[in-house]
Each structure stands twice: as C-alpha cells, then as structure tokens.
CSV table of N, CA and C in Angstrom, one decimal:
chain,number,residue,atom,x,y,z
L,24,MET,N,50.7,119.1,104.1
L,24,MET,CA,51.8,119.3,105.5
L,24,MET,C,50.9,119.7,107.1
L,25,THR,N,51.3,119.1,107.8
L,25,THR,CA,50.5,119.4,109.0
L,25,THR,C,50.8,120.8,109.7
L,26,ASN,N,50.1,121.7,110.1
L,26,ASN,CA,50.4,122.9,110.6
L,26,ASN,C,50.5,122.0,112.0
L,27,SER,N,52.0,122.4,112.3
L,27,SER,CA,51.9,122.0,113.8
L,27,SER,C,51.5,122.8,115.1
L,28,HIS,N,51.4,124.4,114.7
L,28,HIS,CA,50.6,125.0,115.7
L,28,HIS,C,49.3,124.2,115.6
L,29,ASP,N,48.4,124.2,115.1
L,29,ASP,CA,47.5,123.5,115.1
L,29,ASP,C,47.1,122.1,115.9
L,30,SER,N,48.4,121.4,115.3
L,30,SER,CA,48.2,120.0,115.9
L,30,SER,C,48.5,120.4,117.4
L,31,SER,N,49.6,121.1,117.8
L,31,SER,CA,49.5,121.6,119.5
L,31,SER,C,48.5,121.7,120.3
L,32,LEU,N,47.7,122.9,119.5
L,32,LEU,CA,46.5,123.1,120.1
L,32,LEU,C,45.8,121.9,120.6
L,33,HIS,N,45.2,121.3,119.5
L,33,HIS,CA,44.5,120.1,119.3
L,33,HIS,C,45.3,118.7,120.7
L,34,ALA,N,46.6,118.8,120.8
L,34,ALA,CA,47.2,118.0,121.6
L,34,ALA,C,46.6,118.2,122.9
L,35,ASN,N,46.8,119.9,123.5
L,35,ASN,CA,46.8,120.0,124.7
L,35,ASN,C,45.0,120.4,125.1
L,36,ASN,N,44.2,120.4,124.4
L,36,ASN,CA,42.7,120.7,124.9
L,36,ASN,C,42.2,118.9,124.3
L,37,PRO,N,41.5,118.3,125.3
L,37,PRO,CA,41.2,116.9,125.7
L,37,PRO,C,39.8,117.3,125.0
L,38,ALA,N,39.1,118.1,124.9
L,38,ALA,CA,38.0,118.1,123.9
L,38,ALA,C,38.3,118.2,122.4
L,39,ASN,N,39.2,118.9,121.9
L,39,ASN,CA,39.3,118.6,120.5
L,39,ASN,C,39.9,117.3,120.4
L,40,SER,N,40.6,117.0,121.4
L,40,SER,CA,41.3,115.5,121.0
L,40,SER,C,40.2,114.2,120.7
L,41,ALA,N,39.4,114.8,121.6
L,41,ALA,CA,38.3,113.8,121.3
L,41,ALA,C,37.4,113.6,120.2
L,42,LEU,N,37.2,114.9,120.1
L,42,LEU,CA,36.4,115.0,118.7
L,42,LEU,C,37.5,114.6,117.3
L,43,ASP,N,38.6,115.0,117.4
L,43,ASP,CA,39.3,114.5,116.5
L,43,ASP,C,39.2,112.9,116.3
L,44,SER,N,39.4,112.2,117.5
L,44,SER,CA,39.4,110.7,117.5
L,44,SER,C,38.2,110.2,116.8
L,45,VAL,N,36.7,110.8,117.4
L,45,VAL,CA,35.8,110.6,116.8
L,45,VAL,C,35.8,110.6,115.1
L,46,GLU,N,36.3,111.8,114.8
L,46,GLU,CA,36.9,112.1,113.0
L,46,GLU,C,37.6,110.9,112.4
L,47,LYS,N,38.4,110.6,113.3
L,47,LYS,CA,39.1,109.5,112.6
L,47,LYS,C,38.4,108.3,112.9
L,48,LEU,N,37.3,107.6,113.8
L,48,LEU,CA,36.9,106.9,113.8
L,48,LEU,C,35.8,106.6,112.7
L,49,HIS,N,34.9,108.0,112.9
L,49,HIS,CA,34.2,108.2,111.6
L,49,HIS,C,34.7,107.5,110.1
L,50,ARG,N,36.1,107.8,109.9
L,50,ARG,CA,36.9,107.4,108.6
L,50,ARG,C,37.1,106.2,108.6
L,51,SER,N,37.0,105.2,110.0
L,51,SER,CA,38.0,104.1,109.9
L,51,SER,C,36.7,103.2,109.4
L,52,VAL,N,35.5,103.5,110.2
L,52,VAL,CA,34.3,102.8,110.1
L,52,VAL,C,33.4,102.8,108.8
L,53,SER,N,33.9,104.3,108.2
L,53,SER,CA,33.5,104.2,106.7
L,53,SER,C,34.3,103.6,106.0
L,54,SER,N,35.5,103.2,106.1
L,54,SER,CA,36.3,102.5,105.4
L,54,SER,C,35.5,100.9,105.7
L,55,ALA,N,35.9,100.5,107.2
L,55,ALA,CA,35.4,99.4,106.8
L,55,ALA,C,34.1,98.7,106.6
L,56,LEU,N,33.2,99.6,106.4
L,56,LEU,CA,31.9,99.6,105.7
L,56,LEU,C,31.6,99.4,104.3
L,57,SER,N,32.7,100.3,103.8
L,57,SER,CA,33.0,100.1,102.3
L,57,SER,C,33.9,99.1,101.9
L,58,HIS,N,34.6,98.4,102.8
L,58,HIS,CA,35.4,97.3,102.1
L,58,HIS,C,35.5,96.7,103.5
L,59,PRO,N,34.3,95.7,104.0
L,59,PRO,CA,34.5,95.0,104.9
L,59,PRO,C,35.7,93.9,105.2
L,60,THR,N,37.0,93.9,105.1
L,60,THR,CA,38.0,93.2,105.5
L,60,THR,C,37.9,92.8,106.6
L,61,GLU,N,38.8,91.7,107.2
L,61,GLU,CA,38.9,91.6,108.7
L,61,GLU,C,39.9,92.6,109.2
L,62,ALA,N,40.7,93.0,108.3
L,62,ALA,CA,42.0,94.3,108.7
L,62,ALA,C,41.2,95.4,108.9
L,63,LEU,N,40.2,95.9,108.1
L,63,LEU,CA,39.8,97.3,108.2
L,63,LEU,C,38.5,97.0,109.4
L,64,VAL,N,37.8,96.0,109.8
L,64,VAL,CA,37.0,95.7,110.7
L,64,VAL,C,37.7,95.7,112.0
L,65,GLN,N,38.7,95.3,112.3
L,65,GLN,CA,39.9,95.4,113.6
L,65,GLN,C,40.4,96.5,113.7
L,66,GLN,N,40.6,97.4,112.4
L,66,GLN,CA,41.2,98.8,112.4
L,66,GLN,C,39.9,99.6,113.2
L,67,ALA,N,39.0,100.0,112.6
L,67,ALA,CA,37.7,100.3,112.9
L,67,ALA,C,37.5,100.0,114.6
L,68,GLU,N,37.5,98.7,115.1
L,68,GLU,CA,37.1,98.6,116.5
L,68,GLU,C,38.3,98.9,117.2
L,69,ASN,N,39.7,99.0,117.0
L,69,ASN,CA,40.8,99.7,117.9
L,69,ASN,C,40.4,101.0,117.8
L,70,SER,N,40.2,101.7,116.7
L,70,SER,CA,39.6,103.2,116.8
L,70,SER,C,38.5,103.6,117.6
L,71,LEU,N,37.8,102.5,118.0
L,71,LEU,CA,36.6,103.0,118.9
L,71,LEU,C,37.0,102.8,120.0
L,72,ALA,N,38.1,101.9,120.4
L,72,ALA,CA,38.5,101.6,121.8
L,72,ALA,C,39.3,103.0,121.9
L,73,HIS,N,40.3,103.3,121.3
L,73,HIS,CA,40.8,105.0,121.5
L,73,HIS,C,40.1,105.7,121.7
L,74,THR,N,38.8,106.0,120.5
L,74,THR,CA,37.8,107.1,121.2
L,74,THR,C,37.2,107.0,122.2
L,75,GLU,N,37.0,105.9,122.8
L,75,GLU,CA,35.9,105.4,124.1
L,75,GLU,C,37.1,106.4,125.2
L,76,GLN,N,38.1,105.8,125.0
L,76,GLN,CA,39.4,106.4,126.3
L,76,GLN,C,39.5,107.9,125.9
L,77,ALA,N,39.4,108.6,125.0
L,77,ALA,CA,39.4,110.2,124.7
L,77,ALA,C,38.4,110.6,125.2
L,78,VAL,N,37.0,109.9,124.8
L,78,VAL,CA,36.2,110.8,125.3
L,78,VAL,C,35.8,110.7,127.1
L,79,ARG,N,36.6,109.8,127.7
L,79,ARG,CA,36.5,109.5,129.3
L,79,ARG,C,37.3,110.5,129.8
L,80,GLN,N,38.5,110.4,129.0
L,80,GLN,CA,39.5,111.5,129.4
L,80,GLN,C,39.2,113.0,129.4
L,81,ALA,N,38.2,113.0,128.3
L,81,ALA,CA,37.5,114.6,128.1
L,81,ALA,C,36.8,114.7,129.1
L,82,HIS,N,35.6,114.1,129.8
L,82,HIS,CA,35.3,114.6,131.1
L,82,HIS,C,35.5,115.3,132.1
L,83,SER,N,36.6,115.0,132.5
L,83,SER,CA,37.3,116.1,133.7
L,83,SER,C,37.7,117.1,133.1
L,84,HIS,N,38.2,117.1,132.2
L,84,HIS,CA,39.0,118.4,131.7
L,84,HIS,C,38.6,119.2,130.4
L,85,ALA,N,37.2,118.7,129.9
L,85,ALA,CA,36.6,119.7,128.9
L,85,ALA,C,35.4,120.4,129.0
L,86,ASN,N,35.0,121.1,128.4
L,86,ASN,CA,33.9,122.0,127.8
L,86,ASN,C,32.7,120.9,128.0
L,87,PRO,N,31.8,120.7,129.0
L,87,PRO,CA,30.6,119.6,129.2
L,87,PRO,C,30.0,119.8,127.4
L,88,GLY,N,29.8,121.0,126.7
L,88,GLY,CA,28.9,121.2,125.9
L,88,GLY,C,29.7,119.9,124.2
L,89,MET,N,30.9,120.1,124.7
L,89,MET,CA,32.0,119.5,123.5
L,89,MET,C,32.1,118.0,123.7
L,90,VAL,N,32.0,117.8,125.2
L,90,VAL,CA,31.7,116.6,125.6
L,90,VAL,C,30.5,115.7,125.2
L,91,GLU,N,29.6,116.1,125.3
L,91,GLU,CA,28.2,115.7,125.1
L,91,GLU,C,28.4,115.3,123.7
L,92,LEU,N,28.8,116.4,122.6
L,92,LEU,CA,28.9,116.5,121.5
L,92,LEU,C,29.8,115.1,120.6
L,93,ALA,N,30.5,115.3,121.7
L,93,ALA,CA,31.4,114.1,121.2
L,93,ALA,C,30.8,112.5,121.7
L,94,GLU,N,30.2,112.4,122.9
L,94,GLU,CA,29.6,111.0,122.9
L,94,GLU,C,28.4,111.2,122.0
L,95,GLU,N,27.7,112.1,121.6
L,95,GLU,CA,26.6,111.9,120.7
L,95,GLU,C,27.6,111.4,119.1
L,96,LEU,N,28.6,111.8,119.0
L,96,LEU,CA,29.3,111.2,117.4
L,96,LEU,C,29.6,110.0,117.7
L,97,LEU,N,30.0,109.5,119.0
L,97,LEU,CA,30.5,108.4,119.2
L,97,LEU,C,29.6,107.3,119.0
L,98,GLY,N,28.4,107.8,119.9
L,98,GLY,CA,27.2,106.7,119.7
L,98,GLY,C,26.8,106.4,118.4
L,99,GLU,N,26.8,107.2,117.3
L,99,GLU,CA,26.5,107.1,116.1
L,99,GLU,C,27.4,106.3,115.4
L,100,GLU,N,28.9,106.4,115.8
L,100,GLU,CA,29.7,105.4,115.3
L,100,GLU,C,29.8,104.2,115.6
L,101,LYS,N,29.3,104.0,117.2
L,101,LYS,CA,29.0,102.5,117.3
L,101,LYS,C,27.9,102.2,116.6
L,102,ALA,N,26.9,102.7,116.3
L,102,ALA,CA,26.1,102.2,115.9
L,102,ALA,C,26.1,101.8,114.2
L,103,ARG,N,27.1,102.7,113.3
L,103,ARG,CA,27.5,102.4,112.4
L,103,ARG,C,28.2,101.0,112.1
L,104,LEU,N,28.9,101.2,113.1
L,104,LEU,CA,30.4,99.8,113.1
L,104,LEU,C,29.4,98.7,113.6
L,105,SER,N,28.1,98.7,114.2
L,105,SER,CA,27.7,97.2,114.8
L,105,SER,C,27.0,96.7,113.5
L,106,LYS,N,26.5,97.2,112.5
L,106,LYS,CA,26.3,97.0,111.2
L,106,LYS,C,27.2,96.1,110.2
L,107,LEU,N,28.4,96.1,110.8
L,107,LEU,CA,29.4,95.3,110.3
L,107,LEU,C,28.9,93.6,111.0
L,108,SER,N,28.7,94.0,112.2
L,108,SER,CA,28.7,92.8,112.8
L,108,SER,C,27.2,92.0,112.7
L,109,SER,N,26.2,92.8,112.3
L,109,SER,CA,25.1,92.3,111.9
L,109,SER,C,25.1,91.4,110.0
L,110,ARG,N,26.2,91.9,109.6
L,110,ARG,CA,26.3,91.0,108.3
L,110,ARG,C,27.0,90.2,108.5
L,111,LYS,N,27.8,89.7,109.2
L,111,LYS,CA,28.3,88.2,109.6
L,111,LYS,C,27.4,87.1,109.9
C-alpha cells in the first residue's frame, strides 16, 4: 500500500518528482530491453518524454545538485533506450 504522506511530499518537490520519473523510466527501459515488443518500446519512449519534462520543470524549482543527478541518470537511460533502436 502506498504511503500517502510520502506521495504528497514527492508531488510537492520537483526534484523528487524528477528523480521518481527517472526511476520509472529505468524500469520501463529495462522491461523494453528484456522484452522488446512494440508496446514496451513505445511505453519506454513515452516515459522518456515524461521524464524529460519533469527534469526541465525541476530546473527552476529545485536543488541544482539533485537536478544534475536527475540529468545524469536521464542521460544513462537515453543511452540504454538507444540500444533498442540499434537492434532494429
């Protein structure tokens, strides 16, 4: 069961939201790499777009160190996702 207190803290903090998005992206990319179906690849690409938006929003509202971490992790996930394109 989700702790609503934790969820509300994350929802109100753009840096945490960006890091949460990166974590979800990581899971989505991992699934797509393990099972490269069209649906999972599309889901990973949608997650990438959402994560990029979350990181952009965090720029103006968040701790620069946390934003830098989110950007670094985002870059790693983009590289992993690009492996799917090279498999085609």
